[in-house]
Short mmCIF file of C-alpha atoms in Angstrom, two decimals:
data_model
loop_
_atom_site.label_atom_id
_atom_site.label_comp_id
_atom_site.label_asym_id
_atom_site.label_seq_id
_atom_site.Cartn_x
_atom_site.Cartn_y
_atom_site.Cartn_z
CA UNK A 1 99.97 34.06 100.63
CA UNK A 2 97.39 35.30 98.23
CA UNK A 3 96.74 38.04 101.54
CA UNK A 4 99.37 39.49 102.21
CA UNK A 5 100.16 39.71 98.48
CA UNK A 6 96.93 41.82 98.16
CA UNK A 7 97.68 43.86 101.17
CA UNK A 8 100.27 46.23 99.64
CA UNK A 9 98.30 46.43 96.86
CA UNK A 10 95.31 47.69 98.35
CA UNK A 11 97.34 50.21 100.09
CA UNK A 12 99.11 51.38 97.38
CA UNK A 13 95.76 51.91 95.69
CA UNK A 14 94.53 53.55 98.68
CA UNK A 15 97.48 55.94 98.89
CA UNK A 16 97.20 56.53 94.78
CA UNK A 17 93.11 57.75 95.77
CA UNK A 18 94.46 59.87 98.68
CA UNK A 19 96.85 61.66 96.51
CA UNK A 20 94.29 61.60 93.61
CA UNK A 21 91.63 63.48 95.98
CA UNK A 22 94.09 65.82 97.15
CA UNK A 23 95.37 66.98 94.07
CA UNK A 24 91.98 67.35 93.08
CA UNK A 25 91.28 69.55 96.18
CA UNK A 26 94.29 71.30 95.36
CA UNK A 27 93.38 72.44 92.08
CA UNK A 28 90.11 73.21 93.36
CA UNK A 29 91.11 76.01 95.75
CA UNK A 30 94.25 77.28 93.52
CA UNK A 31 91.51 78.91 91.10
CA UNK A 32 92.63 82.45 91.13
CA UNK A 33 90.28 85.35 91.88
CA UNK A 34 90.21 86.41 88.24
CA UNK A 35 88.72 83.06 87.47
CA UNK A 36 86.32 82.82 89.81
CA UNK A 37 85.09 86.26 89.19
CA UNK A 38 84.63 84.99 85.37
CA UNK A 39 82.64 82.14 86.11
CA UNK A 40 80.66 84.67 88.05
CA UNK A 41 79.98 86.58 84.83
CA UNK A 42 79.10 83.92 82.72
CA UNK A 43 76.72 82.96 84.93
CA UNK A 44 75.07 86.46 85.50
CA UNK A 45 76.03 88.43 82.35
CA UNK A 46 73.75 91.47 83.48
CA UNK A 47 76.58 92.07 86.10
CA UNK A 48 78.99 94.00 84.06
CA UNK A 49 76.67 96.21 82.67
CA UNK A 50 75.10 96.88 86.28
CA UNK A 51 78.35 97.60 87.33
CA UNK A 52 79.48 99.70 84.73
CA UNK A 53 75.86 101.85 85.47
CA UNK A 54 76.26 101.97 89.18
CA UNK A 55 80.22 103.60 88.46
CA UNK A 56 79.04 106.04 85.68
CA UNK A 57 76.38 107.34 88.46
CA UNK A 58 78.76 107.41 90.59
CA UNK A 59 81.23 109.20 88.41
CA UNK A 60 78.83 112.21 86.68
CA UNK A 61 77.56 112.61 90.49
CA UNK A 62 81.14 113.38 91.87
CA UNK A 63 81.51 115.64 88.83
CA UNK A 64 78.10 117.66 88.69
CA UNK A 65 76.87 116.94 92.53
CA UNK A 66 73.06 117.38 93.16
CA UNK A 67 72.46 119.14 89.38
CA UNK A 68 72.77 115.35 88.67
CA UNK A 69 71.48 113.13 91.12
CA UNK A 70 68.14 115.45 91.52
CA UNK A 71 64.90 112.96 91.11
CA UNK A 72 64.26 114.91 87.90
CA UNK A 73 67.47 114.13 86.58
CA UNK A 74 67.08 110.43 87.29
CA UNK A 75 63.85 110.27 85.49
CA UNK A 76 64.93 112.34 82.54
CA UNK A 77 67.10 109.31 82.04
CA UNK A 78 64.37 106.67 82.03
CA UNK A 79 62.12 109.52 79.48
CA UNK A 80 64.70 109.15 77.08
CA UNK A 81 65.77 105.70 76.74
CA UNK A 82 62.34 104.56 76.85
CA UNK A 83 62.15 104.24 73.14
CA UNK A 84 65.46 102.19 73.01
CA UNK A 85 64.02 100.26 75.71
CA UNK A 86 61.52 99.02 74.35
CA UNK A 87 62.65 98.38 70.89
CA UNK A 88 65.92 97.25 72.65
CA UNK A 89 63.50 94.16 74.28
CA UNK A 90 62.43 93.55 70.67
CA UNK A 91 65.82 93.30 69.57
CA UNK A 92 67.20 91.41 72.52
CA UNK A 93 64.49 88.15 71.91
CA UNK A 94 66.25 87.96 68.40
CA UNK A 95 69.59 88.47 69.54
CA UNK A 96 69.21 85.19 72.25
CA UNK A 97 68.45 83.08 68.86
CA UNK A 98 71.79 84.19 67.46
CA UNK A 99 69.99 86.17 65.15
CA UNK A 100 70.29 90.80 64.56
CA UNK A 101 67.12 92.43 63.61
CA UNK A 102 68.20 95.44 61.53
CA UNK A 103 64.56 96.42 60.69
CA UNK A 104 63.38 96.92 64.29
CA UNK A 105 63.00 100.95 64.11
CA UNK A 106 61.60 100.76 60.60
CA UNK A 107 59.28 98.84 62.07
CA UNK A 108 58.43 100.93 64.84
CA UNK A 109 57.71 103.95 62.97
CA UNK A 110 56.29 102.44 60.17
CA UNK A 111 53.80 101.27 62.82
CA UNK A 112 53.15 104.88 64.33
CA UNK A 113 52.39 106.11 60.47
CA UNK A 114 49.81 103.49 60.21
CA UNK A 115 48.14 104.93 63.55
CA UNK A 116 48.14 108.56 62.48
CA UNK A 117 47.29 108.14 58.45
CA UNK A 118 44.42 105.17 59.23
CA UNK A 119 43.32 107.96 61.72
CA UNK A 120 43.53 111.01 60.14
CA UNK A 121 43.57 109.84 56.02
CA UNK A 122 40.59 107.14 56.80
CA UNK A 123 38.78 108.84 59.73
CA UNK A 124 38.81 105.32 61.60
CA UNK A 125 38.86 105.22 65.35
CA UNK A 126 42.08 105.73 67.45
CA UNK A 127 41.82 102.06 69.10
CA UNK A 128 41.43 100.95 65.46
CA UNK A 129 44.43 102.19 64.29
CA UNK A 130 46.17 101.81 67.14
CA UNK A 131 45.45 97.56 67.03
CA UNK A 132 45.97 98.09 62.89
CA UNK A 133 49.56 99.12 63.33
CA UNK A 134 50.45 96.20 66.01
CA UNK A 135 48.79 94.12 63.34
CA UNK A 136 50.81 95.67 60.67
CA UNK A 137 54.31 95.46 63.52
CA UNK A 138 53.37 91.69 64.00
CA UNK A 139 52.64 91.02 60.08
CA UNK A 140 56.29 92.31 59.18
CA UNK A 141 57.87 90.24 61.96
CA UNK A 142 56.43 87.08 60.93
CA UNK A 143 57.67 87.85 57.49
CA UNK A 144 60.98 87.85 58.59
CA UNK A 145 60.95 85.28 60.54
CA UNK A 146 59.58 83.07 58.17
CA UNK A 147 62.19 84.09 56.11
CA UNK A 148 64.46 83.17 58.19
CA UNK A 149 63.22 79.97 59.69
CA UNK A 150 61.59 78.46 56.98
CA UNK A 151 63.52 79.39 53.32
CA UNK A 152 66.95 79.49 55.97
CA UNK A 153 68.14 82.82 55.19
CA UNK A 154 70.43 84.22 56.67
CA UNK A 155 68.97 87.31 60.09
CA UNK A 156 71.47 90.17 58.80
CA UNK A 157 70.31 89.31 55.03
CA UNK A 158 66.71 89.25 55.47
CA UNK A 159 66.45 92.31 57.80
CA UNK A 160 68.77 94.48 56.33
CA UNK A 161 66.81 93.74 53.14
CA UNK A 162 63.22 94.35 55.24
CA UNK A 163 64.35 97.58 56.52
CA UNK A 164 64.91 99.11 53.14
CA UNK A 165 61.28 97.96 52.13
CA UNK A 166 59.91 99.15 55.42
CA UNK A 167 61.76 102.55 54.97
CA UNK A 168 60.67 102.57 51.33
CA UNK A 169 57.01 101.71 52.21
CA UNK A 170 56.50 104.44 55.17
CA UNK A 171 57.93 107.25 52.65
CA UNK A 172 55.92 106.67 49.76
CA UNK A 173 52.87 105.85 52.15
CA UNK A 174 52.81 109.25 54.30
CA UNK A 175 54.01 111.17 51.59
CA UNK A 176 57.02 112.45 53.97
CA UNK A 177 53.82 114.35 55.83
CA UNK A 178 54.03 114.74 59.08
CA UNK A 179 50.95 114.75 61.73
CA UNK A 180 51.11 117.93 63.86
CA UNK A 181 51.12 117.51 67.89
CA UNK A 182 48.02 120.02 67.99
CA UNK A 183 45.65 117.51 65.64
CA UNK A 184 46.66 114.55 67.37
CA UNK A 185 45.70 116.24 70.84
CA UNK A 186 42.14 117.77 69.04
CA UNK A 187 41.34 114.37 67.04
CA UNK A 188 43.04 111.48 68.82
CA UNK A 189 44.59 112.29 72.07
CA UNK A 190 44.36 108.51 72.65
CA UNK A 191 47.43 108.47 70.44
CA UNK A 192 49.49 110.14 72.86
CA UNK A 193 48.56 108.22 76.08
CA UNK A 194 52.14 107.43 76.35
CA UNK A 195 53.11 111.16 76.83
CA UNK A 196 51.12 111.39 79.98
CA UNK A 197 52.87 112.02 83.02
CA UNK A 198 52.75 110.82 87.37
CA UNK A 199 54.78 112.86 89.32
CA UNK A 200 56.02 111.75 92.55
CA UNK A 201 57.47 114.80 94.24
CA UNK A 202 60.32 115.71 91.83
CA UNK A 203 60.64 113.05 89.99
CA UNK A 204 58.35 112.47 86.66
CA UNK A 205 57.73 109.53 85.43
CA UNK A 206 56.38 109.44 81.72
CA UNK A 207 53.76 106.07 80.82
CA UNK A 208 55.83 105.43 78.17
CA UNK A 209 58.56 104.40 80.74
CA UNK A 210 56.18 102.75 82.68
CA UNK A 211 55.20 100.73 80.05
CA UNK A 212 58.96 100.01 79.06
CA UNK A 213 59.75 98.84 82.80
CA UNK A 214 56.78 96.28 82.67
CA UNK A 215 57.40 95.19 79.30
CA UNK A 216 61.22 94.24 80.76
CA UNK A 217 59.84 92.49 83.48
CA UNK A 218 57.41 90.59 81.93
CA UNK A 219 59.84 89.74 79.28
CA UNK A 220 62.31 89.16 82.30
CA UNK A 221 59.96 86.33 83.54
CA UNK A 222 58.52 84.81 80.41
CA UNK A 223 62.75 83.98 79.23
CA UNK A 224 63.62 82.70 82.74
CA UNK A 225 60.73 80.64 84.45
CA UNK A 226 58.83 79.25 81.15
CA UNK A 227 59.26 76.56 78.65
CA UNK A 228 59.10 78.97 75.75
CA UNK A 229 61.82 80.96 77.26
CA UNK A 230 64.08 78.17 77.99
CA UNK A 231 63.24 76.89 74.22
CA UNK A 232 64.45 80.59 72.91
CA UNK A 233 67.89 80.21 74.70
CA UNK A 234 68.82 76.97 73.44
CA UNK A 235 67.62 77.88 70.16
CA UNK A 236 70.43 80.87 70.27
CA UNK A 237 73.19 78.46 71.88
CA UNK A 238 72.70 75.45 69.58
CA UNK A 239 69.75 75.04 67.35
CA UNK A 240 70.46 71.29 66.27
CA UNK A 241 70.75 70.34 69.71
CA UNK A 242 67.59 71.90 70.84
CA UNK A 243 65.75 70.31 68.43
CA UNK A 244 67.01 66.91 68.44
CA UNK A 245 66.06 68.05 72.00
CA UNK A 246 62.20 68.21 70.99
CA UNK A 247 62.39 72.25 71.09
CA UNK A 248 60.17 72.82 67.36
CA UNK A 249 62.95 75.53 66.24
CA UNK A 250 61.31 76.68 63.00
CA UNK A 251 58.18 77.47 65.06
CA UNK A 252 59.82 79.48 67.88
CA UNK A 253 61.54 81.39 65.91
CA UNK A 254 58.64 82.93 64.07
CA UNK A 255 57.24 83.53 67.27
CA UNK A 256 60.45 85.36 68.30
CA UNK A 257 60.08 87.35 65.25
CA UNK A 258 56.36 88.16 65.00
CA UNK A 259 57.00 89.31 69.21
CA UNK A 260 59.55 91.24 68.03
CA UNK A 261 57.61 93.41 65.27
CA UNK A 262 54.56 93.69 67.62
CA UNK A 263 57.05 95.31 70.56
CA UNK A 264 58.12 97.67 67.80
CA UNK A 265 54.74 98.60 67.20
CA UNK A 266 54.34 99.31 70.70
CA UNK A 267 57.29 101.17 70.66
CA UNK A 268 55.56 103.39 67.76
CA UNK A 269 53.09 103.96 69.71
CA UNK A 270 55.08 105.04 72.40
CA UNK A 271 56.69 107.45 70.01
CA UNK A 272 54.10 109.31 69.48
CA UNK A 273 53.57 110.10 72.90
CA UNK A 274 57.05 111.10 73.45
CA UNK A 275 57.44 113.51 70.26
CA UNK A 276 53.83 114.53 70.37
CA UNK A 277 53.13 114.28 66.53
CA UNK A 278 53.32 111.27 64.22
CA UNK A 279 56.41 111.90 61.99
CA UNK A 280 57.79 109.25 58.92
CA UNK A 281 61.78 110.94 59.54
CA UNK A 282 61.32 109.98 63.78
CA UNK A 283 63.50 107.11 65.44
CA UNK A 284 66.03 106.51 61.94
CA UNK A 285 68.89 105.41 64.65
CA UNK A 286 66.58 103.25 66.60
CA UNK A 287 67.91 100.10 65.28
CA UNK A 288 71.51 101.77 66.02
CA UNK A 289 70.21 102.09 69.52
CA UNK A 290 68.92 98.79 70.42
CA UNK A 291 71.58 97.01 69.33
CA UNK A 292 73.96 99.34 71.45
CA UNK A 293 71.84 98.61 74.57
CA UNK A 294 72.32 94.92 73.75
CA UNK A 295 75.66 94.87 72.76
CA UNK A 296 76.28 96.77 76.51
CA UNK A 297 73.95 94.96 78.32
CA UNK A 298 75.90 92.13 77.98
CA UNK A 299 74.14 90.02 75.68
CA UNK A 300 76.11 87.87 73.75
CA UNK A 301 75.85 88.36 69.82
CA UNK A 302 76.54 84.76 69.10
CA UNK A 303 73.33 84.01 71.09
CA UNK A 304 72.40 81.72 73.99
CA UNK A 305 73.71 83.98 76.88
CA UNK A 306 72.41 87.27 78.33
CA UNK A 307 69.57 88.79 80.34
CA UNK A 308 66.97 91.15 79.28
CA UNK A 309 67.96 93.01 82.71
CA UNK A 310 71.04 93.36 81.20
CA UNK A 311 69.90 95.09 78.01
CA UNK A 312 67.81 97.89 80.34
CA UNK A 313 71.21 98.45 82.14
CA UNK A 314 72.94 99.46 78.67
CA UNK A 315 70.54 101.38 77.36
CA UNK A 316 70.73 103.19 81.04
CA UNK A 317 74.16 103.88 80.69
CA UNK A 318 74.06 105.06 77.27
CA UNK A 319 71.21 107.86 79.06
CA UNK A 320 73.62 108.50 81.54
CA UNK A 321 76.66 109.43 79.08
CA UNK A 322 74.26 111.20 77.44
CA UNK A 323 72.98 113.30 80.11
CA UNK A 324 76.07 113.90 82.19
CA UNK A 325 78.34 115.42 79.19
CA UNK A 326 75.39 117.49 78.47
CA UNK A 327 75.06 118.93 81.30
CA UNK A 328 78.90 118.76 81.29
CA UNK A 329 78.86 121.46 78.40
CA UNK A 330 81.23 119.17 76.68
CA UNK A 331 80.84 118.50 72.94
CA UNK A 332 78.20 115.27 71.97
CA UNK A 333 80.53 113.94 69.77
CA UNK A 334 82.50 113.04 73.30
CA UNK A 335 79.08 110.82 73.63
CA UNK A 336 79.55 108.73 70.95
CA UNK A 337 83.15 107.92 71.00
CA UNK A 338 82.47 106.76 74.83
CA UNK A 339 79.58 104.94 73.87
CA UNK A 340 81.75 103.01 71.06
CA UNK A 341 84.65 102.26 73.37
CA UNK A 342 82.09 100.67 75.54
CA UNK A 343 80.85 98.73 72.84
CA UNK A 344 84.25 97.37 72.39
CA UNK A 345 85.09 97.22 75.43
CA UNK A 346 81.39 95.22 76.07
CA UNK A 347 82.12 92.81 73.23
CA UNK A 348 85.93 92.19 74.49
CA UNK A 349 84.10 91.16 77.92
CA UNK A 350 81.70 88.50 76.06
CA UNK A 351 84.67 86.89 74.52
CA UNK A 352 86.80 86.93 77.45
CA UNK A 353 84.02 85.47 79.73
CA UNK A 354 82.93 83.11 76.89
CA UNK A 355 86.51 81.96 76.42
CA UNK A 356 87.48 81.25 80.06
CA UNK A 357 84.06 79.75 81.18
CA UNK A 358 82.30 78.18 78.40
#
């Protein structure tokens, strides 16, 4: 009896998993294109930007033909985001903590001054300057992020507040004088090592972006295959997690920072090589900038999600607009309301992908 009383019921159960794994299966496959296109995204945020890019190439070269798709062209491109590049990598570390550095060009040029005046005002050695302004870069970041890690203040606070000083500072320091190309080349040429050219055929490639392409990659590597990386990531996504997690978040975080002010040194240094002269009034929007290549790259502003890829990409398109309306002959203001609606438009991705997958 107690059999074939527990025969139906194991096939009922049987026919409840059956139609339990096929419903399953069903809603499985049913996931729309859309949604699988999102998941996609969140996965590999450097995607839309790269996309974006690849059409606006596509786009100026239908419009302007070989005028814009010459090697010279292309590398006029990397020449002039290389500055936004590189302080664009500074910015991007902070940004993955779920932090905004608005003192990042401040920084930068702050940095440069300290070059030129310890070179010219103190008669010290180029290398000596140079490694005194990374020192003074790296001294600034840690400030912040001390500020920020250790007394808890809030990113925007702190480096909105540190850009004014660092603003302040490099006026009254330089005495609003600027260092002329022609000294610099006499006295220091060492200065402008990042001005210095390779050509390959028509194409000219400045060391300045060579030194923003390895500084990417390196950066690419260091936030994808190491612990550190890993640690700076789950700082950005949920900082009580990560440390309950063993990740020491005070600690990182002034490392972020202090990375971050010594890339914007670099990037004064790299300055100097593009303008040629050491000016206290050079790179005012480069804060502006960076956080438009990040904001278009596809980083996410709340933290935790993006690529450093990503932020290269942006600041690559921004060149492009910039480029192809200029040659164009249309009127640069066109620029920058394309540039915003991308930033919109960039933002409105983030939350879409964010909202769907997360």
């Amino acid at each position: 009896m107690a059999d074939a009383k527990s025969q139906p019921t194991q096939e009922f159960e049987r026919v409840l998993k059956d139609s339990a794994t096929e419903v399953a299966s069903f809603e499985r496959h049913r996931k729309s294109p859309l949604e699988r296109a999102q998941h996609v995204l969140h996965g590999n945020p450097a995607f839309v930007p790269l996309i974006v890019l690849v059409i606006s190439l596509l786009l100026f070269g239908l419009l302007l033909g070989t005028k814009f798709f010459s090697a010279f062209a292309l590398t006029l491109i990397l020449q002039q985001v290389a500055i936004t590049g590189i302080v664009g990598a500074a910015q991007t570390l902070v940004v993955l903590t779920a932090g905004i550095e608005l003192s990042v060009g401040a920084i930068m040029v702050m940095s440069s001054v300290i070059m030129g005046q310890f070179t010219f005002r103190y008669g010290l050695p180029a290398p000596i300057s140079i490694l005194c302004g990374f020192a003074v870069g790296g001294l600034i970041g840690y400030v912040n992020g001390f500020l920020v890690a250790r007394m808890k203040l809030p990113p925007f606070i702190v480096t909105l507040g540190m850009w004014q000083i660092v603003l302040a500072a490099n006026f009254l320091y330089s005495k609003n004088e600027t260092i002329r190309s022609q000294d610099i080349a006499a006295q220091a040429p060492m200065l402008q090592l990042f001005g210095g050219q390779v050509r390959m055929g028509g194409a000219v490639f400045t060391f300045g972006v060579i030194a923003m392409v390895l500084l990417v990659l390196v950066l690419a590597y260091v936030l994808t295959q190491t612990a550190w990386g890993r640690h700076v990531y789950a700082i950005g996504d949920d900082p009580d997690a990560a440390e309950l997690a063993g990740v020491k978040v005070e600690k990182t975080l002034i490392q972020v920072y202090t990375l971050s002010g010594l890339i914007c040194a670099l990037a004064g240094w790299v300055l100097i090589g593009r303008i040629g002269s050491v000016s206290p009034t050079a790179g005012q929007f480069a804060n502006i900038e960076s956080i438009t290549a990040v904001v278009i790259g596809g980083i996410s502003l709340f933290g935790g999600r993006g690529s450093i890829l990503g932020m290269l990409f942006g600041a690559l398109i921004v060149g492009v607009f910039q480029l192809g309306l200029r040659l164009l002959g249309t009127d640069p203001q066109w620029t920058y309301l394309l540039i915003g609606l991308l930033i919109i438009f960039a933002v409105a991705v983030d939350q879409w992908i964010r909202k769907v997958a997360g």
